[in-house]
Amino acid sequence: MKIIDAHIHFCQEPYFDQIAESAGHQNTVIHLKKEYAAHDIVHGVVMGNRSLQLSEHNYPDDLSYCVGLDSTCFQAEEIVRQADLVEKHLQRENCVGIKLYPGYNNFFIYDAVVDPFYQLAMEYQKPVAVHTGMTATSNALLKYSHPLVLDEAAVRYPQVQFVMCHIGNPWLVDAVAVMEKNENVAADLSGILEGRIDSMPDFFAKKHGYIDFLKTWLEYLDNYDRLMYGTDWPLANIANYIEFVAHLIPAKHHDKVFFDNANRIYNLGL
């Protein structure tokens, strides 16, 4: 089974080195390629968290990226210049979308200051991925990353394809409600596991309440055309994550969730 990892990070920095080690990996290009080959992962989508300088977004051929926007993009005096830079990214074939980090940068994604970037997403027909759910730092604000913010954004911008990263975890019911109501909202299943899990059967038994809850609401949604496999690499162990998602998703939908949906939503042409 071919796999696309629809949500990874690609930063050679001490922080990412440490979390890779905790997941049983090494945060290097060589190691990532080795793991991809071992698990038939044919492509990855990097969620950019660097500056908007084009020179900082050079990736191997088997990786595409979403250009990440930080709070400087939404300052009135900077919007035109930043939008011009974002457009240069979207003109690149391997730039497959825009990534927003509202919880970390303290803005609502339906605010008018984001309009220039939604206009670009529509013009270039590329999706907007949004960090939703829990944040990695305590100084971020969850009111901005709650999945319900996507409801208003999806209604205001019906021509934009949104991707709800991390499926709004832990607000899973709200996340599913937003997806059920808004056909222009998809989700990736990244960022739910962390580190390396030595025994997945033991993990499934220990976390059966949470897992059954998530499976129940995914079955309630019953739309496996808008769910994508993702790991949040290097946060989690790749082998663990494949087993986890395979456990969540009915086997007849594996091809969609592991490959087809990301290939279509991010227009990867694979």
Tab-separated table of C-alpha atoms in Angstrom:
chain	number	residue	atom	x	y	z
A	1	MET	CA	0.000	0.000	0.000
A	2	LYS	CA	1.447	3.355	-1.044
A	3	ILE	CA	1.333	6.080	1.616
A	4	ILE	CA	1.477	9.873	1.611
A	5	ASP	CA	2.349	11.520	4.928
A	6	ALA	CA	0.186	14.632	4.697
A	7	HIS	CA	1.707	16.424	7.700
A	8	ILE	CA	5.390	16.523	8.600
A	9	HIS	CA	7.953	19.060	9.792
A	10	PHE	CA	11.395	19.324	8.243
A	11	CYS	CA	13.747	21.308	10.463
A	12	GLN	CA	17.288	20.400	11.381
A	13	GLU	CA	17.184	22.025	14.816
A	14	PRO	CA	17.998	20.739	18.344
A	15	TYR	CA	14.318	20.722	19.403
A	16	PHE	CA	13.311	18.520	16.476
A	17	ASP	CA	16.414	16.354	16.962
A	18	GLN	CA	15.296	15.590	20.518
A	19	ILE	CA	11.702	14.721	19.688
A	20	ALA	CA	12.880	12.536	16.797
A	21	GLU	CA	15.095	10.596	19.193
A	22	SER	CA	12.157	10.127	21.580
A	23	ALA	CA	10.187	8.652	18.677
A	24	GLY	CA	12.975	6.209	17.811
A	25	HIS	CA	14.146	8.170	14.803
A	26	GLN	CA	16.925	10.497	13.698
A	27	ASN	CA	16.054	13.934	12.399
A	28	THR	CA	18.079	13.636	9.204
A	29	VAL	CA	17.247	13.473	5.507
A	30	ILE	CA	19.024	10.121	5.176
A	31	HIS	CA	17.061	8.554	8.016
A	32	LEU	CA	13.743	9.925	6.772
A	33	LYS	CA	14.365	8.513	3.293
A	34	LYS	CA	15.249	5.154	4.819
A	35	GLU	CA	12.039	5.087	6.855
A	36	TYR	CA	9.962	6.158	3.863
A	37	ALA	CA	11.409	3.341	1.771
A	38	ALA	CA	10.837	0.792	4.539
A	39	HIS	CA	7.158	1.712	4.854
A	40	ASP	CA	6.317	2.489	1.220
A	41	ILE	CA	5.785	6.192	1.976
A	42	VAL	CA	6.155	7.806	-1.425
A	43	HIS	CA	5.679	11.461	-0.489
A	44	GLY	CA	5.427	13.859	2.434
A	45	VAL	CA	3.859	17.297	2.862
A	46	VAL	CA	5.930	19.668	4.998
A	47	MET	CA	4.068	22.173	7.142
A	48	GLY	CA	6.370	25.162	6.813
A	49	ASN	CA	7.365	26.904	10.021
A	50	ARG	CA	10.276	28.937	8.716
A	51	SER	CA	10.381	32.477	7.347
A	52	LEU	CA	8.869	33.394	3.990
A	53	GLN	CA	12.278	33.609	2.338
A	54	LEU	CA	12.221	31.333	-0.697
A	55	SER	CA	15.754	30.152	0.028
A	56	GLU	CA	14.592	28.563	3.296
A	57	HIS	CA	12.161	26.249	1.546
A	58	ASN	CA	14.266	23.823	-0.428
A	59	TYR	CA	13.214	20.216	0.047
A	60	PRO	CA	14.019	16.781	-1.391
A	61	ASP	CA	12.024	15.725	-4.445
A	62	ASP	CA	9.745	13.440	-2.416
A	63	LEU	CA	8.550	16.337	-0.233
A	64	SER	CA	6.145	19.162	-1.033
A	65	TYR	CA	5.329	21.961	1.393
A	66	CYS	CA	2.701	24.371	2.651
A	67	VAL	CA	4.137	27.811	3.273
A	68	GLY	CA	3.577	28.802	6.908
A	69	LEU	CA	2.362	32.244	7.938
A	70	ASP	CA	3.262	33.783	11.283
A	71	SER	CA	1.960	36.886	13.051
A	72	THR	CA	4.162	39.275	11.027
A	73	CYS	CA	2.060	38.475	7.958
A	74	PHE	CA	-1.010	40.123	9.455
A	75	GLN	CA	0.454	43.474	10.456
A	76	ALA	CA	-1.210	46.187	8.379
A	77	GLU	CA	2.025	47.692	7.138
A	78	GLU	CA	3.385	44.273	6.126
A	79	ILE	CA	0.413	42.567	4.471
A	80	VAL	CA	1.109	43.635	0.876
A	81	ARG	CA	4.777	42.676	1.028
A	82	GLN	CA	4.066	39.389	2.767
A	83	ALA	CA	1.276	38.514	0.336
A	84	ASP	CA	3.702	39.080	-2.541
A	85	LEU	CA	6.140	36.649	-0.937
A	86	VAL	CA	3.416	34.073	-0.357
A	87	GLU	CA	2.375	34.346	-3.993
A	88	LYS	CA	5.934	33.568	-5.075
A	89	HIS	CA	5.727	30.384	-3.019
A	90	LEU	CA	2.362	29.380	-4.464
A	91	GLN	CA	3.791	29.790	-7.956
A	92	ARG	CA	6.197	26.957	-7.164
A	93	GLU	CA	5.030	23.478	-8.146
A	94	ASN	CA	6.218	21.934	-4.866
A	95	CYS	CA	4.392	24.519	-2.748
A	96	VAL	CA	1.002	22.867	-2.397
A	97	GLY	CA	-0.761	25.152	0.067
A	98	ILE	CA	-0.719	27.648	2.926
A	99	LYS	CA	-0.395	26.771	6.628
A	100	LEU	CA	-1.905	28.902	9.416
A	101	TYR	CA	-0.916	28.741	13.105
A	102	PRO	CA	-3.693	30.752	14.807
A	103	GLY	CA	-3.208	29.450	18.366
A	104	TYR	CA	0.448	30.397	18.363
A	105	ASN	CA	-0.036	33.752	16.638
A	106	ASN	CA	-3.275	34.866	18.321
A	107	PHE	CA	-5.692	35.571	15.486
A	108	PHE	CA	-9.010	34.201	14.306
A	109	ILE	CA	-8.696	32.613	10.894
A	110	TYR	CA	-11.940	34.246	9.721
A	111	ASP	CA	-10.598	37.748	10.419
A	112	ALA	CA	-10.446	40.106	7.431
A	113	VAL	CA	-6.655	40.412	7.784
A	114	VAL	CA	-6.351	36.912	6.323
A	115	ASP	CA	-8.377	37.801	3.208
A	116	PRO	CA	-5.379	38.530	0.935
A	117	PHE	CA	-4.034	35.050	1.607
A	118	TYR	CA	-7.382	33.355	1.018
A	119	GLN	CA	-7.620	35.235	-2.261
A	120	LEU	CA	-4.242	33.796	-3.235
A	121	ALA	CA	-5.322	30.299	-2.198
A	122	MET	CA	-8.369	30.612	-4.430
A	123	GLU	CA	-6.402	32.073	-7.329
A	124	TYR	CA	-3.835	29.265	-7.279
A	125	GLN	CA	-6.372	26.610	-6.218
A	126	LYS	CA	-4.302	25.440	-3.288
A	127	PRO	CA	-5.628	24.449	0.156
A	128	VAL	CA	-5.220	26.235	3.470
A	129	ALA	CA	-4.122	23.968	6.315
A	130	VAL	CA	-4.875	25.167	9.847
A	131	HIS	CA	-3.369	24.034	13.136
A	132	THR	CA	-6.319	23.062	15.312
A	133	GLY	CA	-6.603	21.562	18.776
A	134	MET	CA	-3.992	21.373	21.498
A	135	THR	CA	-0.842	23.454	21.166
A	136	ALA	CA	2.733	22.436	21.940
A	137	THR	CA	3.458	25.503	24.097
A	138	SER	CA	1.625	26.826	27.143
A	139	ASN	CA	1.702	30.465	26.010
A	140	ALA	CA	-0.437	29.738	22.932
A	141	LEU	CA	-4.185	30.430	23.141
A	142	LEU	CA	-6.627	27.596	22.523
A	143	LYS	CA	-9.567	29.843	21.664
A	144	TYR	CA	-7.873	30.546	18.349
A	145	SER	CA	-7.093	26.887	17.601
A	146	HIS	CA	-10.469	25.403	18.523
A	147	PRO	CA	-11.909	23.560	15.497
A	148	LEU	CA	-15.093	25.654	15.602
A	149	VAL	CA	-13.146	28.601	14.165
A	150	LEU	CA	-13.057	26.645	10.916
A	151	ASP	CA	-16.839	26.719	10.701
A	152	GLU	CA	-16.993	30.475	10.233
A	153	ALA	CA	-13.969	30.491	7.923
A	154	ALA	CA	-15.453	27.720	5.769
A	155	VAL	CA	-18.736	29.599	5.444
A	156	ARG	CA	-17.072	32.911	4.622
A	157	TYR	CA	-14.705	31.342	2.093
A	158	PRO	CA	-16.627	28.459	0.462
A	159	GLN	CA	-14.186	28.275	-2.461
A	160	VAL	CA	-11.228	27.595	-0.178
A	161	GLN	CA	-10.305	23.992	0.574
A	162	PHE	CA	-9.455	23.910	4.288
A	163	VAL	CA	-7.492	21.177	6.041
A	164	MET	CA	-8.120	20.814	9.766
A	165	CYS	CA	-4.740	19.635	11.026
A	166	HIS	CA	-4.787	17.177	13.945
A	167	ILE	CA	-8.587	16.861	13.461
A	168	GLY	CA	-9.030	19.384	16.282
A	169	ASN	CA	-7.846	16.933	18.942
A	170	PRO	CA	-9.095	16.770	21.717
A	171	TRP	CA	-12.289	18.518	20.525
A	172	LEU	CA	-13.178	15.613	18.285
A	173	VAL	CA	-16.966	15.990	18.378
A	174	ASP	CA	-16.726	19.671	17.422
A	175	ALA	CA	-14.233	18.837	14.679
A	176	VAL	CA	-16.509	16.204	13.169
A	177	ALA	CA	-19.492	18.576	13.367
A	178	VAL	CA	-17.550	21.209	11.409
A	179	MET	CA	-16.599	18.638	8.783
A	180	GLU	CA	-20.115	17.261	8.483
A	181	LYS	CA	-21.538	20.747	7.927
A	182	ASN	CA	-18.845	22.109	5.606
A	183	GLU	CA	-17.863	20.102	2.548
A	184	ASN	CA	-14.815	22.322	1.977
A	185	VAL	CA	-13.181	21.119	5.215
A	186	ALA	CA	-10.937	18.035	5.254
A	187	ALA	CA	-8.748	16.843	8.136
A	188	ASP	CA	-5.464	15.111	8.731
A	189	LEU	CA	-4.996	12.612	11.545
A	190	SER	CA	-1.550	13.825	12.575
A	191	GLY	CA	-0.261	14.758	15.999
A	192	ILE	CA	-2.334	12.282	18.024
A	193	LEU	CA	0.527	9.945	18.975
A	194	GLU	CA	3.817	11.104	20.443
A	195	GLY	CA	7.125	9.318	20.894
A	196	ARG	CA	7.684	5.597	20.349
A	197	ILE	CA	5.204	3.010	21.603
A	198	ASP	CA	6.805	-0.340	22.363
A	199	SER	CA	3.606	-2.405	22.267
A	200	MET	CA	0.712	-1.217	20.133
A	201	PRO	CA	-1.655	-3.954	21.440
A	202	ASP	CA	-1.002	-2.719	24.983
A	203	PHE	CA	-1.529	0.871	23.807
A	204	PHE	CA	-4.850	-0.014	22.151
A	205	ALA	CA	-5.980	-1.755	25.339
A	206	LYS	CA	-4.910	1.083	27.636
A	207	LYS	CA	-6.362	3.844	25.436
A	208	HIS	CA	-9.426	1.936	24.244
A	209	GLY	CA	-11.846	4.566	25.579
A	210	TYR	CA	-10.272	7.382	23.591
A	211	ILE	CA	-9.742	5.242	20.501
A	212	ASP	CA	-13.292	3.893	20.527
A	213	PHE	CA	-14.587	7.447	20.933
A	214	LEU	CA	-12.585	8.649	17.934
A	215	LYS	CA	-13.630	5.658	15.827
A	216	THR	CA	-17.268	6.229	16.762
A	217	TRP	CA	-17.232	9.819	15.578
A	218	LEU	CA	-15.319	9.010	12.401
A	219	GLU	CA	-17.951	6.374	11.671
A	220	TYR	CA	-20.650	8.939	12.453
A	221	LEU	CA	-19.099	11.312	9.918
A	222	ASP	CA	-18.848	8.408	7.464
A	223	ASN	CA	-16.880	10.439	4.953
A	224	TYR	CA	-13.495	8.846	4.478
A	225	ASP	CA	-12.866	10.938	1.359
A	226	ARG	CA	-11.832	13.889	3.561
A	227	LEU	CA	-9.462	12.218	6.029
A	228	MET	CA	-5.707	11.985	5.503
A	229	TYR	CA	-2.909	10.031	7.124
A	230	GLY	CA	-0.277	12.256	8.731
A	231	THR	CA	2.294	11.821	11.489
A	232	ASP	CA	3.529	15.265	12.523
A	233	TRP	CA	7.035	13.831	11.970
A	234	PRO	CA	9.336	13.766	13.838
A	235	LEU	CA	6.882	13.786	16.769
A	236	ALA	CA	5.834	10.139	16.462
A	237	ASN	CA	7.198	6.790	15.379
A	238	ILE	CA	6.259	6.065	11.758
A	239	ALA	CA	5.566	2.336	12.181
A	240	ASN	CA	3.378	3.076	15.221
A	241	TYR	CA	1.421	5.683	13.313
A	242	ILE	CA	0.671	3.453	10.345
A	243	GLU	CA	-0.642	0.767	12.704
A	244	PHE	CA	-2.669	3.353	14.637
A	245	VAL	CA	-4.412	4.808	11.590
A	246	ALA	CA	-4.975	1.343	10.108
A	247	HIS	CA	-6.699	0.459	13.388
A	248	LEU	CA	-8.896	3.580	13.261
A	249	ILE	CA	-9.989	3.369	9.635
A	250	PRO	CA	-11.989	0.489	8.127
A	251	ALA	CA	-9.797	-1.537	5.780
A	252	LYS	CA	-11.930	-0.772	2.734
A	253	HIS	CA	-11.041	2.933	3.131
A	254	HIS	CA	-7.294	2.514	3.692
A	255	ASP	CA	-6.277	3.470	0.153
A	256	LYS	CA	-8.262	6.709	0.411
A	257	VAL	CA	-6.950	7.770	3.810
A	258	PHE	CA	-3.352	6.656	3.343
A	259	PHE	CA	-2.872	7.928	-0.211
A	260	ASP	CA	-5.730	9.003	-2.482
A	261	ASN	CA	-7.146	11.886	-0.456
A	262	ALA	CA	-3.836	13.667	0.124
A	263	ASN	CA	-2.907	13.152	-3.519
A	264	ARG	CA	-6.160	14.849	-4.571
A	265	ILE	CA	-6.464	17.555	-1.906
A	266	TYR	CA	-2.847	18.712	-2.264
A	267	ASN	CA	-2.903	18.078	-6.028
A	268	LEU	CA	0.354	16.108	-5.875
A	269	GLY	CA	-0.112	14.342	-9.196
A	270	LEU	CA	1.212	11.006	-7.920
